PDB file of C-alpha atoms and ligand atoms in Angstrom:
ATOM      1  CA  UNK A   1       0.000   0.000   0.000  1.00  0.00           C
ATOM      2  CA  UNK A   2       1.065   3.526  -1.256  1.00  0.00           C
ATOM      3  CA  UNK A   3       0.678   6.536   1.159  1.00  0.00           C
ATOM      4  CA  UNK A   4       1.081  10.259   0.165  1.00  0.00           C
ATOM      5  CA  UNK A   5       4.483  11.615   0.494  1.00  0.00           C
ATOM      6  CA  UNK A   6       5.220   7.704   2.325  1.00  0.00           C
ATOM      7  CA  UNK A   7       8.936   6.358   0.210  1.00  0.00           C
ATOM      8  CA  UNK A   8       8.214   2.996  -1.003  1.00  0.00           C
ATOM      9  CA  UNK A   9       9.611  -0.111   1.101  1.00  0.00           C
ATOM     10  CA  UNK A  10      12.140  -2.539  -0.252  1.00  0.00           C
ATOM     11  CA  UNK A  11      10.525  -5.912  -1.527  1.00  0.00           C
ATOM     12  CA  UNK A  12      11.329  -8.910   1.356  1.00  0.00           C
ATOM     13  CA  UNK A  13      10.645  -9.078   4.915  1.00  0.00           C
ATOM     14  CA  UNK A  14      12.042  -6.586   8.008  1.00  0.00           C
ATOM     15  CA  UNK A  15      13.457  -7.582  11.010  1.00  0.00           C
ATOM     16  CA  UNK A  16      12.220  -5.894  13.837  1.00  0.00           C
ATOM     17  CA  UNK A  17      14.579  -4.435  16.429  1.00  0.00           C
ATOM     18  CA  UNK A  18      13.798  -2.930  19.384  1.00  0.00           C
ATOM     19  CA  UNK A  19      15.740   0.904  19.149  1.00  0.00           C
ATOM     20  CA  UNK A  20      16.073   3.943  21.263  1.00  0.00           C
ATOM     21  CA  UNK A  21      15.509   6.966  18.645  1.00  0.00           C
ATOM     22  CA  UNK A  22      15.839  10.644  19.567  1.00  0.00           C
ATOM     23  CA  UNK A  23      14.642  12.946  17.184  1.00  0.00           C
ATOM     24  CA  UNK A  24      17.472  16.076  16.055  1.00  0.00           C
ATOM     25  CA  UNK A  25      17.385  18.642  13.359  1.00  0.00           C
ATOM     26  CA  UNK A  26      20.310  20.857  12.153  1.00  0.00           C
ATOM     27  CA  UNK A  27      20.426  23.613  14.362  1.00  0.00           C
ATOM     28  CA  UNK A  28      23.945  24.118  16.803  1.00  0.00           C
ATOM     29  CA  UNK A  29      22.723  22.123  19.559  1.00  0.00           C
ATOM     30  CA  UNK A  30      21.485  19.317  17.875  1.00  0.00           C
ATOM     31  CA  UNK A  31      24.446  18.830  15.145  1.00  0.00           C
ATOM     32  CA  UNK A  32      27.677  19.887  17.507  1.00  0.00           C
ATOM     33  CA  UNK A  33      28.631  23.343  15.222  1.00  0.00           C
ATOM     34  CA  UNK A  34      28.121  26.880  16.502  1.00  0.00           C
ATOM     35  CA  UNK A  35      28.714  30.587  13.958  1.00  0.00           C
ATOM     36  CA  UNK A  36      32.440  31.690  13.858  1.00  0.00           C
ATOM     37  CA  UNK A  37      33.085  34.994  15.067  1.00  0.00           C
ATOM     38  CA  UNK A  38      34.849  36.077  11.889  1.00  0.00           C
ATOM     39  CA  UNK A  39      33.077  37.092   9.278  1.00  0.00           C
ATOM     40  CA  UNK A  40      31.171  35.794   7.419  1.00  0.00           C
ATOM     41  CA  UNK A  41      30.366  33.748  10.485  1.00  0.00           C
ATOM     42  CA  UNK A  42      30.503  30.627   8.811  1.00  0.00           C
ATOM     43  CA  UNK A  43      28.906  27.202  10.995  1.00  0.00           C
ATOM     44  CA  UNK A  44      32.171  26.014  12.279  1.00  0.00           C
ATOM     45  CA  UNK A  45      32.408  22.421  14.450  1.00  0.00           C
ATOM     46  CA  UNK A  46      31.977  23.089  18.101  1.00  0.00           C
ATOM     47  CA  UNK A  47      33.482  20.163  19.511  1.00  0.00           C
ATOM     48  CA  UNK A  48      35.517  16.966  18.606  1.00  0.00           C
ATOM     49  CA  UNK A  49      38.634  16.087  15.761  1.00  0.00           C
ATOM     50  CA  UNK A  50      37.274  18.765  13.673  1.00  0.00           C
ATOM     51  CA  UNK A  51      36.565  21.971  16.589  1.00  0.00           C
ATOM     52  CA  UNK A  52      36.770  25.303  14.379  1.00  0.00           C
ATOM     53  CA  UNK A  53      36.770  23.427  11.102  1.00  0.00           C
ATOM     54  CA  UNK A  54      33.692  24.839   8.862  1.00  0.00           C
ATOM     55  CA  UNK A  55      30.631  22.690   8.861  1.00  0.00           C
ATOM     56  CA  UNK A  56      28.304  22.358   6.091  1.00  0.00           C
ATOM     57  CA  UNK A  57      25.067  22.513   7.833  1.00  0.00           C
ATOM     58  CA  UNK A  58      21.848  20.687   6.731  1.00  0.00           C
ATOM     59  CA  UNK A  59      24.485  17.811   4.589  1.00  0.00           C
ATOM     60  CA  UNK A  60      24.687  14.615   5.650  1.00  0.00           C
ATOM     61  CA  UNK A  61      27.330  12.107   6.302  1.00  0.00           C
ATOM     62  CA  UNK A  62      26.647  10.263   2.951  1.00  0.00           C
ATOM     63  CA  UNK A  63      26.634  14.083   1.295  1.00  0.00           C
ATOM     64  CA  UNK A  64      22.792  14.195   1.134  1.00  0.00           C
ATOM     65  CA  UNK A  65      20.606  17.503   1.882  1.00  0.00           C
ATOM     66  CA  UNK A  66      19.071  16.374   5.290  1.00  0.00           C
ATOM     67  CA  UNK A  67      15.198  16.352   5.366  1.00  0.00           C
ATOM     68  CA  UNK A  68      12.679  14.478   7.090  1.00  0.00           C
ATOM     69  CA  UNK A  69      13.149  10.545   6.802  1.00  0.00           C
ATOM     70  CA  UNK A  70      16.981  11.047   7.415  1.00  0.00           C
ATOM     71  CA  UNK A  71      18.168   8.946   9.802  1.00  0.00           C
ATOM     72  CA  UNK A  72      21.144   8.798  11.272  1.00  0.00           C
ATOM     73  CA  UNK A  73      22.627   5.368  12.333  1.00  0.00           C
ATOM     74  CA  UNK A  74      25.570   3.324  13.395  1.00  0.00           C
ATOM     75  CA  UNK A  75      26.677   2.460   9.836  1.00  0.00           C
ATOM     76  CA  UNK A  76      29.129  -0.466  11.255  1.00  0.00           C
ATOM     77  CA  UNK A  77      25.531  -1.982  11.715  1.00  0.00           C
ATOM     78  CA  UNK A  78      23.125  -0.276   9.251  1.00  0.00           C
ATOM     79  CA  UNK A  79      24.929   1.186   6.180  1.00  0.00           C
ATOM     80  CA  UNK A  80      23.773   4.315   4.145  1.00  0.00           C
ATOM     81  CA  UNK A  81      20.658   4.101   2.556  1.00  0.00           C
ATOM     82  CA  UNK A  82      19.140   1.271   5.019  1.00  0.00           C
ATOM     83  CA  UNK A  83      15.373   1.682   4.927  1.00  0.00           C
ATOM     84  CA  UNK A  84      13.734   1.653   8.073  1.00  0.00           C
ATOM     85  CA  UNK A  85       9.705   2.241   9.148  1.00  0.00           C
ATOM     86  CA  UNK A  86       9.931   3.962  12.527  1.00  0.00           C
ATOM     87  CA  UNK A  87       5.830   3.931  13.975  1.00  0.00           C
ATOM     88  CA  UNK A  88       4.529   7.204  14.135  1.00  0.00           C
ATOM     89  CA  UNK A  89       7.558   8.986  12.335  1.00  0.00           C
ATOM     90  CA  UNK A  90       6.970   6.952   8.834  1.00  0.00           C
ATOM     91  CA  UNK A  91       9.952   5.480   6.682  1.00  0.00           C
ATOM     92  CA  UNK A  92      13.253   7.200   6.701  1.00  0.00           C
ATOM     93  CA  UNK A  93      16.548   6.081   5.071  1.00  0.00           C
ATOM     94  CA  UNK A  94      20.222   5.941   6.903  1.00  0.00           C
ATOM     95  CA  UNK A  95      21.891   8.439   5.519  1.00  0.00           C
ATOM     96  CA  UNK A  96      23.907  10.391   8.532  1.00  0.00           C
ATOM     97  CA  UNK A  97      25.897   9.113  11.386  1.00  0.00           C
ATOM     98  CA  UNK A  98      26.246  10.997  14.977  1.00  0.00           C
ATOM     99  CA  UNK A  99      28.508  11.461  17.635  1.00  0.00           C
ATOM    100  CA  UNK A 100      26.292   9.437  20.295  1.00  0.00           C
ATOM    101  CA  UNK A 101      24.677   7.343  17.772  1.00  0.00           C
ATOM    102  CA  UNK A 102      26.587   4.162  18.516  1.00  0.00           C
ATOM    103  CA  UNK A 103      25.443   0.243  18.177  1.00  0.00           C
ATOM    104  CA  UNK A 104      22.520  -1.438  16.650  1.00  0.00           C
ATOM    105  CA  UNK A 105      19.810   0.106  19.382  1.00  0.00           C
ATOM    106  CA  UNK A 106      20.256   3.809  18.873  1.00  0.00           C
ATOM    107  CA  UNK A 107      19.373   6.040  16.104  1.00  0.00           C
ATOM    108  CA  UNK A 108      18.432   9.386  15.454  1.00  0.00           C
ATOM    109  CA  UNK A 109      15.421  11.037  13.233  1.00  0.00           C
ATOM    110  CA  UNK A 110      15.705  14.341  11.148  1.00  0.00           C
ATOM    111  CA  UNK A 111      13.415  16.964  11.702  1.00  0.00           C
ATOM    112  CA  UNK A 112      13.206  20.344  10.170  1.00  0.00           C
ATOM    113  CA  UNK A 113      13.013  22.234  13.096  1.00  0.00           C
ATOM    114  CA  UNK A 114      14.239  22.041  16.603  1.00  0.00           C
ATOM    115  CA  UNK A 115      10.669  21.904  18.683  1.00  0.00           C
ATOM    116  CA  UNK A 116       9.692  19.172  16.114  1.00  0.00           C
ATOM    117  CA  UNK A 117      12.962  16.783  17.082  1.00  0.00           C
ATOM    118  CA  UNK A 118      12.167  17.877  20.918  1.00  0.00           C
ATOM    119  CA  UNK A 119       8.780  16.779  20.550  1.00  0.00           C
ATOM    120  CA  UNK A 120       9.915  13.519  19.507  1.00  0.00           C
ATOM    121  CA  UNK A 121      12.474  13.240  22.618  1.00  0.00           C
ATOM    122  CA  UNK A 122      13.378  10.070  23.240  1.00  0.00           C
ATOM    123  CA  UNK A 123      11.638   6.700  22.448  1.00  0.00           C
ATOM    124  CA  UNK A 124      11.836   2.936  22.509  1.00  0.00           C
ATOM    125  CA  UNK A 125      10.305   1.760  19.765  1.00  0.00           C
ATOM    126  CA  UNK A 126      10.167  -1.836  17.604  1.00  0.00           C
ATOM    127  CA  UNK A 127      11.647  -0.924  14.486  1.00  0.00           C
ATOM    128  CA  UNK A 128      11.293  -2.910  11.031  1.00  0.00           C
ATOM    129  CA  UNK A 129      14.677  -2.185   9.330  1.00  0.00           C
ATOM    130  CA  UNK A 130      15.259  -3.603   5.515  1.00  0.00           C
ATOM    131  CA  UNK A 131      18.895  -5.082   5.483  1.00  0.00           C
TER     132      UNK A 131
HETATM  133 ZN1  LIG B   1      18.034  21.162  16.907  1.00  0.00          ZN
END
């Protein structure tokens, strides 16, 4: 069954896995970068290997534009552009990775804004992940 504005599912059938998802969007907070203080004030990395480096905010880890159904994953266990069907989010693909986002039980879900991905917080949730 076809829903509007739903991405198709692969053919075969999901596992499901029980995963903790948090919800995050691209702001500072949620993605680690804050504005330099030279101008132009580019988004620079706040934290981490690359502190102070310029950030391209709102790009993925694979080098898509984020938008909602982005999720980001543990790719040592779900590689870019696993589909998964989250309940009550919809179907997303893996396409970004994050600094706390680590083993099979955690990912994260793109929203556009930051009340949105607060909403969301923080739940447990039985998963059906094409891999
Ligand atoms: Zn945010």
């Amino acid at each position: 069954m076809l829903f509007a504005g739903c991405s198709t599912v692969p053919n075969g059938t999901p596992q499901s896995i029980w995963i903790e998802t948090t919800g995050y969007c691209p702001c500072g907070k949620c993605c680690g970068w804050h504005r330099s203080w030279i101008p132009p004030f580019r988004p620079v990395y706040s934290s981490g290997p690359l502190k102070g480096k310029p950030k391209k905010v709102g790009i993925t880890a694979s080098g898509t534009k984020a938008k909602k159904g982005t999720i980001a994953a543990d790719t040592h266990y779900y590689p870019f552009r696993t589909v998964m069907y989250i309940p009550g989010y919809g179907t997303g693909k893996v396409e970004d990775r994050g600094g706390d986002i680590k083993g099979p039980a955690r990912i994260d879900l793109f929203f556009n804004s930051h009340a949105d991905a607060l909403k969301w917080g923080r739940k447990r949730l039985r998963v059906q992940v094409w891999n």
